[in-house]
Coordinates of C-alpha atoms and ligand atoms in Angstrom, one line a residue:
M1 CA 61.6 117.2 71.5
N2 CA 61.1 119.6 68.4
P3 CA 64.0 120.1 66.4
L4 CA 63.7 123.8 66.5
L5 CA 63.8 123.4 70.5
R6 CA 66.7 120.9 70.2
N7 CA 68.6 123.4 68.1
R8 CA 68.5 126.4 70.5
L9 CA 69.5 123.4 73.2
R10 CA 72.3 122.8 71.4
S11 CA 73.4 126.7 70.7
A12 CA 73.0 127.4 74.3
Q13 CA 75.4 124.4 75.5
L14 CA 77.9 125.6 73.0
I15 CA 77.4 129.3 74.1
A16 CA 77.9 127.9 77.8
V17 CA 81.1 126.2 76.8
V18 CA 82.5 129.1 75.0
V19 CA 81.7 131.2 78.0
V20 CA 83.3 128.6 80.4
A21 CA 86.5 128.3 78.3
V22 CA 87.0 132.0 78.4
C23 CA 86.4 132.5 81.8
A24 CA 89.0 129.3 82.6
W25 CA 91.5 130.9 80.3
F26 CA 91.3 134.3 82.3
L27 CA 90.7 132.8 85.9
P28 CA 94.8 133.3 86.9
Y29 CA 94.3 137.0 86.5
G30 CA 92.0 137.2 89.2
L31 CA 93.8 134.9 91.8
D32 CA 96.6 135.5 94.5
G33 CA 99.4 133.0 94.8
Y34 CA 97.3 130.8 97.2
G35 CA 94.1 131.3 95.2
I36 CA 95.8 129.8 92.0
H37 CA 97.3 126.6 94.3
V38 CA 93.8 126.0 95.7
V39 CA 92.5 126.0 92.1
N40 CA 95.1 123.7 90.4
I41 CA 94.5 121.0 93.7
A42 CA 90.7 121.2 92.7
I43 CA 91.6 120.6 88.8
V44 CA 93.5 117.4 90.0
F45 CA 90.3 116.3 92.1
A46 CA 87.9 117.0 89.3
L47 CA 90.1 114.7 87.1
L48 CA 90.1 111.9 89.8
A49 CA 86.1 112.4 90.2
V50 CA 85.4 112.0 86.5
G51 CA 87.1 108.9 86.2
L52 CA 85.3 107.9 89.1
G53 CA 82.0 109.1 87.9
L54 CA 82.8 107.2 84.5
A55 CA 83.5 103.8 86.6
M56 CA 80.7 104.2 89.3
G57 CA 77.7 106.3 87.6
V58 CA 78.2 105.6 84.0
A59 CA 79.4 101.9 84.3
G60 CA 77.9 101.0 87.8
Q61 CA 81.1 99.6 89.3
I62 CA 81.7 100.6 92.7
N63 CA 85.0 101.8 93.0
L64 CA 86.6 102.8 96.1
A65 CA 90.1 102.3 94.7
Q66 CA 90.4 105.4 92.9
V67 CA 92.6 107.3 95.3
A68 CA 95.1 104.3 95.1
F69 CA 95.2 104.8 91.3
F70 CA 96.1 108.6 92.0
G71 CA 98.4 107.2 94.1
V72 CA 100.1 104.7 91.9
G73 CA 100.3 107.8 89.2
S74 CA 102.2 109.8 91.9
Y75 CA 104.1 107.3 93.3
A76 CA 105.2 105.7 89.9
L77 CA 106.3 109.2 88.5
A78 CA 108.3 110.0 91.8
I79 CA 110.2 106.8 91.8
F80 CA 111.1 107.0 88.1
T81 CA 112.2 110.5 88.1
T82 CA 114.0 110.3 91.5
T83 CA 115.3 106.8 92.2
S84 CA 115.6 105.6 88.5
G85 CA 116.7 109.4 87.2
L86 CA 114.2 109.4 84.2
G87 CA 112.8 112.1 82.5
F88 CA 109.8 113.4 83.6
W89 CA 107.5 113.0 80.5
V90 CA 109.4 109.3 80.0
S91 CA 108.4 108.7 83.9
A92 CA 105.0 110.3 83.2
V93 CA 104.1 107.7 80.2
L94 CA 105.5 104.8 82.4
A95 CA 103.3 105.8 85.3
M96 CA 100.2 105.7 83.4
L97 CA 101.1 102.6 82.2
A98 CA 101.5 101.4 85.7
T99 CA 98.3 103.1 86.6
A100 CA 96.4 101.2 83.9
L101 CA 97.7 97.9 85.1
A102 CA 96.7 98.6 88.6
G103 CA 93.4 99.5 87.1
L104 CA 92.9 96.4 85.2
F105 CA 94.1 94.3 88.3
V106 CA 91.6 96.0 90.6
G107 CA 88.9 95.3 88.1
I108 CA 89.2 91.5 88.1
P109 CA 87.2 91.4 91.5
A110 CA 84.3 93.0 89.4
L111 CA 84.1 89.7 87.2
R112 CA 83.2 88.0 90.2
V113 CA 81.4 90.0 93.0
Q114 CA 79.1 93.2 92.4
S115 CA 77.5 96.2 94.5
H116 CA 78.6 96.5 97.8
Y117 CA 81.0 93.4 97.8
L118 CA 82.9 95.1 95.1
G119 CA 83.3 98.1 97.5
I120 CA 85.0 96.2 100.2
V121 CA 87.1 94.5 97.7
T122 CA 88.1 97.7 96.0
L123 CA 88.5 99.4 99.3
G124 CA 90.7 96.7 100.9
L125 CA 92.8 96.9 97.7
A126 CA 93.1 100.7 98.5
L127 CA 94.0 100.0 102.1
A128 CA 96.6 97.5 101.0
F129 CA 98.2 100.0 98.9
T130 CA 98.3 103.0 101.3
N131 CA 99.9 100.3 103.7
W132 CA 102.3 99.3 101.3
V133 CA 103.6 102.8 100.4
T134 CA 103.8 103.8 104.4
N135 CA 106.4 100.8 104.8
A136 CA 108.0 100.3 101.5
Q137 CA 111.7 101.7 101.3
I138 CA 111.6 102.4 97.6
A139 CA 108.4 104.6 98.1
G140 CA 110.2 106.8 101.2
G141 CA 108.0 105.4 103.9
A142 CA 105.8 107.7 106.0
S143 CA 108.1 110.5 105.1
G144 CA 107.3 109.9 101.2
L145 CA 109.5 111.3 98.3
N146 CA 110.6 114.5 97.5
G147 CA 113.0 116.3 94.7
I148 CA 110.4 115.4 92.0
P149 CA 111.8 117.5 89.1
V150 CA 109.6 120.4 87.4
P151 CA 108.0 119.3 84.0
P152 CA 110.3 120.7 81.2
L153 CA 108.2 122.2 78.4
F154 CA 109.6 124.1 75.6
G155 CA 111.3 126.4 78.3
I156 CA 108.2 127.3 80.0
D157 CA 108.8 127.6 83.8
L158 CA 106.3 125.3 85.0
S159 CA 107.7 125.8 88.8
N160 CA 105.4 129.0 88.5
E161 CA 101.8 127.9 89.3
Y162 CA 100.1 130.2 87.1
L163 CA 101.7 128.7 84.2
Y164 CA 101.4 125.3 85.4
Y165 CA 97.7 126.1 85.8
Y166 CA 97.4 126.3 81.6
L167 CA 99.2 122.8 81.5
E168 CA 96.5 121.4 83.8
L169 CA 93.8 123.0 82.2
I170 CA 94.9 121.7 78.9
V171 CA 95.0 118.1 80.1
F172 CA 91.5 118.5 81.7
A173 CA 89.9 119.9 79.0
L174 CA 91.1 116.9 76.9
A175 CA 90.2 114.6 79.5
I176 CA 86.3 116.1 79.9
A177 CA 85.9 116.1 75.8
F178 CA 87.0 112.4 75.9
A179 CA 84.6 111.5 78.8
V180 CA 81.7 113.4 77.1
F181 CA 82.6 111.6 73.6
L182 CA 82.6 108.2 75.6
V183 CA 79.5 108.8 77.2
R184 CA 77.4 110.0 74.2
T185 CA 78.6 107.3 71.9
A186 CA 78.6 103.5 71.8
L187 CA 81.0 102.3 74.2
G188 CA 79.3 104.6 76.6
R189 CA 76.1 103.3 76.0
R190 CA 77.4 99.8 76.8
L191 CA 78.7 101.0 79.9
R192 CA 75.3 102.4 80.8
A193 CA 73.1 99.5 79.7
M194 CA 75.8 97.5 81.7
R195 CA 74.8 99.6 84.8
D196 CA 71.1 99.5 84.4
D197 CA 70.6 95.9 83.7
S198 CA 74.0 93.7 83.2
L199 CA 71.9 90.6 82.5
A200 CA 69.8 92.0 79.8
A201 CA 73.0 94.1 78.4
G202 CA 74.6 90.8 77.9
A203 CA 71.7 89.6 76.1
V204 CA 71.5 92.1 73.5
G205 CA 75.2 91.4 73.0
A206 CA 77.4 93.7 75.4
P207 CA 80.4 91.8 76.4
V208 CA 79.7 92.6 80.2
P209 CA 83.0 91.0 81.5
L210 CA 85.2 93.2 78.8
L211 CA 83.2 96.2 79.9
R212 CA 83.5 96.0 83.5
M213 CA 87.5 95.8 83.0
T214 CA 87.2 98.8 80.5
A215 CA 85.5 100.7 83.3
F216 CA 88.2 100.4 85.6
L217 CA 90.8 100.6 83.3
T218 CA 89.3 103.9 82.3
A219 CA 88.8 105.2 85.9
S220 CA 92.4 104.2 86.4
V221 CA 93.7 106.4 83.8
Y222 CA 92.0 109.1 84.8
G223 CA 93.2 108.8 88.3
G224 CA 97.1 108.3 86.6
A225 CA 96.8 111.6 84.9
A226 CA 95.6 113.0 88.1
G227 CA 98.6 111.5 90.0
V228 CA 101.4 112.5 87.3
L229 CA 99.9 116.2 87.2
Y230 CA 99.6 116.4 91.1
A231 CA 103.2 115.0 91.3
G232 CA 104.5 117.6 89.0
L233 CA 102.6 120.3 91.0
I234 CA 103.6 119.9 94.3
R235 CA 106.7 117.9 93.8
Y236 CA 106.9 115.9 97.1
I237 CA 104.4 113.1 97.9
A238 CA 103.4 111.5 101.3
P239 CA 101.2 108.6 101.9
E240 CA 98.4 110.8 103.5
T241 CA 97.3 112.2 100.3
F242 CA 96.2 109.0 99.2
S243 CA 94.5 108.2 102.4
V244 CA 90.8 106.6 102.9
A245 CA 89.8 109.9 104.4
N246 CA 90.4 111.5 100.6
M247 CA 88.7 108.5 99.0
F248 CA 85.6 109.5 101.1
L249 CA 86.2 113.0 100.2
L250 CA 86.5 111.9 96.3
L251 CA 83.2 109.9 96.7
A252 CA 81.4 112.8 98.5
M253 CA 82.2 114.8 95.5
V254 CA 81.2 112.5 92.9
I255 CA 77.7 111.7 94.7
I256 CA 76.8 115.4 95.7
G257 CA 77.6 116.5 92.1
G258 CA 76.1 113.7 90.4
R259 CA 77.7 110.6 89.6
Q260 CA 76.0 110.0 86.2
S261 CA 77.1 113.3 85.0
I262 CA 80.5 114.4 83.9
L263 CA 79.4 117.8 84.4
G264 CA 77.9 116.9 88.0
C265 CA 81.1 115.4 88.9
V266 CA 83.3 118.3 88.1
I267 CA 81.0 120.5 89.8
G268 CA 81.0 118.4 93.1
A269 CA 84.8 118.1 92.8
V270 CA 85.2 122.2 92.3
A271 CA 82.6 122.7 95.3
L272 CA 84.2 120.3 97.9
S273 CA 87.6 121.8 97.2
L274 CA 86.6 125.3 97.9
V275 CA 84.4 123.9 100.7
R276 CA 87.2 122.0 102.0
E277 CA 89.9 124.9 101.9
A278 CA 87.5 127.1 103.6
L279 CA 87.0 124.5 106.5
V280 CA 90.7 123.6 106.8
D281 CA 91.0 124.4 110.5
F282 CA 87.6 122.6 111.3
S283 CA 88.4 119.4 109.5
V284 CA 86.7 117.1 111.8
Y285 CA 83.3 118.8 111.5
A286 CA 84.1 119.4 107.8
Q287 CA 84.1 115.2 107.6
L288 CA 81.1 114.8 109.6
G289 CA 79.1 117.8 107.5
Y290 CA 80.5 115.6 104.0
G291 CA 79.1 112.7 105.7
S292 CA 75.7 114.1 106.4
V293 CA 75.6 115.7 103.1
V294 CA 75.9 112.7 101.3
V295 CA 73.7 110.9 103.2
L296 CA 71.1 113.1 102.4
M297 CA 71.7 113.3 98.9
V298 CA 71.6 109.5 98.5
V299 CA 68.3 109.2 100.1
F300 CA 66.6 112.4 98.3
A301 CA 68.5 113.1 95.2
P302 CA 70.4 110.0 94.1
T303 CA 71.4 111.5 91.0
G304 CA 72.8 114.6 92.5
L305 CA 72.8 118.2 92.1
A306 CA 73.5 117.5 88.3
G307 CA 70.5 115.2 87.9
L308 CA 68.1 117.5 89.8
P309 CA 66.9 119.7 86.7
G310 CA 66.0 116.2 84.9
R311 CA 64.1 114.7 88.0
I312 CA 62.2 117.9 88.1
H313 CA 61.5 118.1 84.3
H314 CA 60.2 114.3 84.5
A315 CA 58.2 114.6 87.3
V316 CA 56.4 117.6 85.7
R317 CA 55.8 116.1 82.4
R318 CA 54.4 112.8 84.2
R319 CA 51.8 114.8 85.7
R320 CA 50.9 116.4 82.5
S321 CA 51.0 113.6 80.1
G322 CA 48.5 110.7 81.6
D323 CA 48.3 107.2 79.5
R324 CA 46.3 108.4 76.5
A325 CA 49.3 107.0 74.3
V326 CA 48.1 104.9 71.4
L327 CA 50.8 102.8 69.5
K328 CA 51.0 103.3 66.0
P329 CA 50.8 100.3 63.4
F330 CA 53.6 98.0 63.2
R331 CA 55.5 97.8 59.4
P332 CA 55.7 94.5 58.6
Y333 CA 59.2 93.1 57.3
A334 CA 59.9 91.9 53.9
P335 CA 59.3 88.0 53.8
A336 CA 62.4 86.1 53.5
E337 CA 62.6 84.0 49.9
P338 CA 62.7 81.1 50.3
A339 CA 60.8 81.0 53.6
G340 CA 62.2 78.3 56.1
Q341 CA 66.0 78.5 55.7
G342 CA 68.3 78.5 58.6
P343 CA 69.6 76.3 60.7
P344 CA 67.3 74.3 63.3
L345 CA 67.2 74.5 67.1
E346 CA 68.2 71.3 68.8
I347 CA 67.8 70.8 72.5
A348 CA 69.2 67.5 73.8
G349 CA 68.6 66.1 77.1
I350 CA 68.7 69.4 79.4
S351 CA 68.4 69.2 83.0
K352 CA 68.8 71.9 85.3
N353 CA 69.0 71.5 89.0
F354 CA 68.8 74.2 91.7
R355 CA 70.3 72.5 94.9
G356 CA 67.2 70.4 96.0
V357 CA 65.1 71.7 92.9
K358 CA 65.0 69.8 89.7
A359 CA 63.5 72.7 87.7
L360 CA 64.3 70.6 84.2
K361 CA 64.4 67.1 83.8
D362 CA 66.1 65.7 80.4
V363 CA 64.0 67.8 78.1
S364 CA 64.6 67.5 74.5
L365 CA 62.7 69.1 71.3
S366 CA 63.8 70.4 68.3
V367 CA 62.5 73.3 66.5
A368 CA 62.6 73.6 62.9
P369 CA 63.8 76.7 60.9
G370 CA 61.1 79.4 60.4
E371 CA 58.7 77.6 63.0
I372 CA 56.7 79.2 65.6
R373 CA 57.2 77.1 68.4
G374 CA 54.8 77.5 71.5
I375 CA 55.9 76.2 74.9
V376 CA 53.1 76.0 77.7
G377 CA 52.9 74.5 81.0
P378 CA 51.8 75.7 84.4
N379 CA 53.6 78.1 86.6
G380 CA 56.6 76.6 87.9
S381 CA 57.1 73.9 85.4
G382 CA 60.5 75.4 84.0
K383 CA 59.6 77.2 81.1
T384 CA 61.7 80.4 81.7
T385 CA 64.7 78.0 83.3
L386 CA 64.9 76.6 79.8
F387 CA 65.1 79.8 78.0
N388 CA 67.7 81.1 80.6
V389 CA 70.0 77.8 79.7
I390 CA 69.4 78.4 76.1
S391 CA 70.3 81.8 76.3
G392 CA 73.6 81.5 78.4
I393 CA 72.2 83.1 81.5
Y394 CA 72.1 79.5 83.7
T395 CA 74.6 76.8 82.7
A396 CA 72.7 73.4 82.3
S397 CA 73.6 70.8 84.9
S398 CA 73.2 68.5 81.6
G399 CA 72.6 68.5 78.2
T400 CA 73.3 70.3 75.0
A401 CA 71.4 73.0 72.9
T402 CA 72.7 73.7 69.4
F403 CA 71.4 75.8 66.6
G404 CA 72.8 74.8 63.4
T405 CA 76.5 74.0 64.0
E406 CA 76.9 76.0 66.9
V407 CA 76.9 74.7 70.2
L408 CA 75.0 77.4 72.6
T409 CA 75.5 75.7 76.1
G410 CA 78.5 76.9 77.6
Q411 CA 78.6 80.1 75.7
R412 CA 78.0 83.6 77.4
P413 CA 75.1 85.4 76.9
Y414 CA 76.9 88.2 74.8
Q415 CA 78.4 85.8 72.7
L416 CA 74.8 83.9 71.9
S417 CA 73.6 87.5 70.9
Q418 CA 76.5 87.6 68.3
L419 CA 75.4 84.1 67.2
G420 CA 72.1 85.2 66.2
L421 CA 70.2 84.7 69.4
A422 CA 67.7 87.4 71.1
R423 CA 65.2 87.1 73.9
T424 CA 62.7 88.9 75.6
F425 CA 62.1 88.6 79.5
Q426 CA 59.3 87.4 81.4
N427 CA 59.2 90.8 83.3
L428 CA 60.6 93.3 81.2
R429 CA 64.1 94.0 81.6
L430 CA 64.8 97.6 79.9
F431 CA 67.7 99.9 80.5
G432 CA 65.5 102.2 82.6
E433 CA 67.8 104.9 82.8
M434 CA 68.2 105.2 79.3
T435 CA 65.9 106.6 76.3
V436 CA 64.0 104.4 74.5
E437 CA 66.1 105.0 71.5
E438 CA 69.1 104.4 73.6
N439 CA 67.8 100.9 74.2
L440 CA 67.3 100.0 70.9
L441 CA 71.2 101.6 70.0
V442 CA 72.7 99.2 72.3
A443 CA 71.1 96.3 70.7
L444 CA 71.8 97.7 67.2
D445 CA 75.7 98.0 68.2
R446 CA 77.0 94.4 66.8
S447 CA 80.8 96.1 67.2
A448 CA 83.7 93.7 68.8
M449 CA 85.4 95.1 71.6
R450 CA 88.8 95.2 69.7
S451 CA 87.6 98.1 67.5
L452 CA 87.7 100.1 70.7
W453 CA 91.1 101.3 69.4
R454 CA 89.4 103.8 67.6
Y455 CA 88.6 105.9 70.7
V456 CA 91.8 106.6 71.1
L457 CA 93.5 106.8 67.7
W458 CA 90.5 107.4 65.2
P459 CA 87.2 109.1 67.1
V460 CA 86.2 110.3 63.1
G461 CA 85.6 106.3 62.7
I462 CA 83.3 106.2 65.9
W463 CA 81.3 109.2 65.0
R464 CA 80.6 107.5 61.6
F465 CA 79.4 104.4 63.0
E466 CA 77.3 106.5 65.6
R467 CA 75.5 108.1 62.9
R468 CA 74.9 104.8 60.8
L469 CA 73.7 103.5 64.4
R470 CA 71.1 106.5 64.7
H471 CA 70.0 106.2 61.0
D472 CA 69.0 102.5 61.9
A473 CA 67.6 103.3 65.3
A474 CA 65.4 105.7 63.3
Q475 CA 64.3 103.2 61.1
L476 CA 63.6 100.2 63.6
L477 CA 61.6 102.8 65.6
E478 CA 59.4 103.7 62.9
R479 CA 58.9 100.1 61.8
F480 CA 57.7 99.2 65.5
G481 CA 55.7 102.6 65.5
L482 CA 57.7 104.0 68.5
E483 CA 59.0 107.1 66.9
D484 CA 56.7 109.4 69.4
Y485 CA 58.5 107.6 72.1
R486 CA 62.2 108.2 71.0
A487 CA 63.3 110.4 73.7
A488 CA 61.2 108.7 76.3
A489 CA 62.6 107.3 79.7
P490 CA 60.9 103.5 79.3
K491 CA 59.3 103.7 82.8
S492 CA 57.1 106.6 81.7
L493 CA 55.5 104.5 79.0
P494 CA 52.5 102.3 79.6
Y495 CA 53.1 98.6 80.2
G496 CA 52.1 97.7 76.7
I497 CA 54.5 100.3 74.9
Q498 CA 57.5 98.9 77.1
R499 CA 56.9 95.6 75.8
R500 CA 56.9 96.8 72.2
V501 CA 60.0 98.2 73.0
E502 CA 61.6 95.1 74.5
L503 CA 60.4 93.2 71.2
A504 CA 61.8 96.2 69.1
R505 CA 65.5 95.8 71.0
A506 CA 65.1 92.3 70.7
M507 CA 64.9 92.5 66.7
A508 CA 67.5 95.1 66.9
S509 CA 70.4 92.8 67.0
G510 CA 69.0 91.1 63.8
P511 CA 68.5 87.3 65.5
K512 CA 67.9 84.3 63.7
L513 CA 66.2 82.8 66.7
L514 CA 64.2 84.7 69.0
L515 CA 62.8 83.5 72.2
L516 CA 60.0 85.3 73.8
D517 CA 59.0 84.7 77.3
E518 CA 55.6 85.4 78.1
P519 CA 55.3 88.5 75.6
A520 CA 51.6 89.0 76.0
A521 CA 51.6 89.1 79.7
G522 CA 49.9 92.5 80.7
L523 CA 48.6 93.6 77.2
N524 CA 45.1 94.2 76.5
G525 CA 43.1 92.4 73.7
Q526 CA 44.0 95.0 70.7
E527 CA 47.5 95.0 71.6
V528 CA 47.8 90.8 71.6
G529 CA 46.4 91.2 68.2
Q530 CA 49.2 93.5 67.3
L531 CA 51.6 91.1 68.5
Q532 CA 50.4 88.2 66.7
E533 CA 50.8 90.2 63.4
I534 CA 54.1 91.3 64.8
V535 CA 55.5 87.8 65.3
R536 CA 54.1 86.2 62.1
S537 CA 56.0 88.9 60.2
I538 CA 59.2 88.5 62.3
R539 CA 58.9 84.6 61.5
D540 CA 58.2 85.2 57.7
S541 CA 61.3 87.5 57.6
G542 CA 63.4 84.2 58.0
V543 CA 63.5 84.2 62.1
T544 CA 63.0 81.0 64.1
V545 CA 60.6 82.1 66.9
V546 CA 60.1 80.3 70.4
L547 CA 57.6 81.5 72.7
I548 CA 56.3 80.8 76.0
E549 CA 52.7 82.2 76.6
H550 CA 49.8 81.5 79.1
N551 CA 47.4 83.2 76.8
M552 CA 46.2 80.0 75.1
G553 CA 44.1 81.9 72.5
L554 CA 47.2 83.5 71.2
V555 CA 49.3 80.1 71.3
M556 CA 46.5 77.9 69.3
S557 CA 46.2 80.6 66.5
L558 CA 50.0 81.7 66.1
C559 CA 52.2 78.4 66.8
D560 CA 52.9 75.7 64.2
R561 CA 53.6 73.5 67.2
I562 CA 53.4 73.0 70.8
T563 CA 55.6 71.8 73.8
V564 CA 54.0 71.1 77.1
L565 CA 56.1 71.0 80.0
A566 CA 55.1 70.0 83.3
S567 CA 57.5 69.8 86.7
G568 CA 60.3 70.5 84.4
G569 CA 59.9 67.8 81.7
V570 CA 58.2 67.4 78.4
I571 CA 54.9 65.7 78.8
A572 CA 53.5 66.3 75.2
E573 CA 54.2 68.0 71.9
G574 CA 52.4 68.4 68.7
T575 CA 50.1 70.8 66.4
P576 CA 47.8 72.9 68.7
A577 CA 44.8 70.8 67.7
E578 CA 46.7 67.8 68.6
V579 CA 48.1 68.9 72.1
A580 CA 44.9 70.6 73.4
V581 CA 43.1 67.0 73.6
R582 CA 46.1 65.1 75.1
P583 CA 44.8 63.2 78.3
E584 CA 48.4 63.9 80.2
V585 CA 48.1 67.9 79.0
I586 CA 44.7 68.2 80.5
E587 CA 45.8 66.4 83.8
A588 CA 48.7 68.7 84.2
Y589 CA 46.6 71.8 83.7
L590 CA 43.3 71.2 85.0
G591 CA 43.1 67.7 86.8
D592 CA 41.2 64.6 84.9
S593 CA 37.6 65.5 85.6
F594 CA 37.0 67.5 83.0
S595 CA 35.7 66.7 79.2
T596 CA 37.9 67.5 76.1
A597 CA 35.4 70.2 75.0
E598 CA 35.4 71.7 78.2
V599 CA 39.1 71.6 78.2
V600 CA 39.7 73.4 74.9
R601 CA 37.4 76.0 75.9
A602 CA 39.1 76.2 79.3
V603 CA 42.5 76.5 78.0
E604 CA 41.1 79.1 75.3
T605 CA 40.1 81.4 78.0
E606 CA 42.9 80.4 80.7
T607 CA 45.2 83.4 81.2
M608 CA 47.1 81.8 84.5
S609 CA 48.7 85.4 85.1
Ligands
LIG701 P1 58.0 79.1 84.7 O1 58.9 79.8 83.9 O2 57.7 77.7 84.1 O3 57.0 79.8 85.5 P2 60.7 78.8 85.9 O4 61.4 78.2 84.9 O5 60.6 80.0 86.3 O6 59.1 78.1 86.0 O7 60.5 78.0 87.4 C1 60.8 76.8 87.5 C2 61.3 76.3 89.0 O8 62.6 76.4 89.0 C3 60.7 76.8 90.1 O9 60.5 75.8 90.7 C4 61.4 77.7 90.4 O10 61.3 78.1 91.8 C5 62.7 77.0 90.2 N1 63.8 78.2 90.0 C6 64.0 78.9 88.9 N2 65.1 79.9 88.9 C7 65.6 79.3 89.9 C8 66.9 80.3 90.7 N3 67.7 80.9 90.1 N4 67.2 79.6 91.8 C9 66.4 78.4 92.4 N5 65.3 78.1 92.0 C10 64.8 78.4 90.8
LIG702 MG1 58.5 81.9 83.5

């Protein structure tokens, strides 16, 4: 997008926000007592929906306990104010803390299970909550709790729903602003990367387990705020408000509106709240109706109403653009002085068993600093498994990998990334719903999760950090000749460019050790030549490179040494010239009835896709 258009779009957005804010401010003047009540309830649901959208749409964590967070917030407030006799605002703070704890508790299963299993577990926890409040004496049983006080606020009479609306509006505006800020900056990008591909997110340094907990924590805080506002508004709570039926209504709001978009969640929540009011006398048919619309949306518009403009835009652009993209040249890194410094990679006796399959058998090899090491071998010989063990995706059955003084085995992928290890994947794993620039930004972000306090207390710090990251991303895009594709969706790009993006993403983390899994697969001759130049430059800049490759021409000319794997074991190692003539290598590749010259020729043309 050109800068002029971007500026126009930005001013249009700004104008839209101002118009919406003015309309929201004057809305009560046009509503009767019933109307303002409906709106007040709609805002509570919108808050809940935004929280759910952050967990589900942004972070990809299925959370069917959102209505239970809502309930924890409401009930905690009710219990603290009525039974314990605390003031409203003190109780509100305590209720928010209780909900945050509930969020962390519900998030624990996400560390072990994902997708529909996580849906079932969170739904189970939500049901347990409704069950508990229906039976517990402290929660008033089936008849609920009443007598919640009106929140006192500088003498403003908040029992008046017209005035309560403004309290809700302010809380809601802050909540939306925070959600948008989150989604557009470093933490939100990591959450989205985890949603798109949690394995790749870990490999570029995003602490996936902590991010999963963060997603549930955020959802629960929004749920808690909604619960407090609801209890202060109605001043009476009962279990049926937090029922599974309402959970599904909430889910419908988020899916119909568009779970990946904050605006979508709000639109879905407001629209369905109004529809629900309109259909209050036909609630059974209404439920059926929501169900059908949700199914239709999931099938035909998975990104919801808010995602429709983007989908149409992409479809039109794809038809127009075609495959005429040509990569710009790579700008080499400055060579390191002196060359060949850094720690060596030592792999000692690594084995990996998958039930019956012995994918790796006692593999040992050492790679000197600044070396380019080739790993070759027939398909299924365990090359990718070796990378997966080194990069922490699999745990070794036995053996260790060390990088200098650091023991790699036993650490998680994101910890290894922080130690200076980066990798690419045999079958590209780019973050599909993010732009090329955002793919790089995720890897450029080396911040620790403990710096997250800034999101709450020092957003300016986050903003500055963001500017620095964008500056670095621009340089990296230029270095890899990708600046024309900055805002493109990876899937819309030709394969060769996607491979280049993945390489740039790996380099974005500033690694000392780079593992490339078949980087030339699917590239044309010219692109293979460019790849060779890039890998050399990366090595010269002081990075140790290990590469798995089937393109023998590339391996022979690029690698300092080659390790040959067959059936999970090392069968040969040496310089390209030494290895190519070893009888066991020839046998592993081609059987033993070839002459050496034939083998070298065959090996050079070998592509074995
Ligand atoms: P290569 O990359 O050399 O083609 P791989 O490392 O992908 O080979 O696979 C080596 C062997 O390990 C194969 O027999 C494969 O089926 C097996 N394998 C790899 N990953 C798994 C897994 N997650 N579960 C079971 N078997 C696996
Ligand atoms: Mg492989």
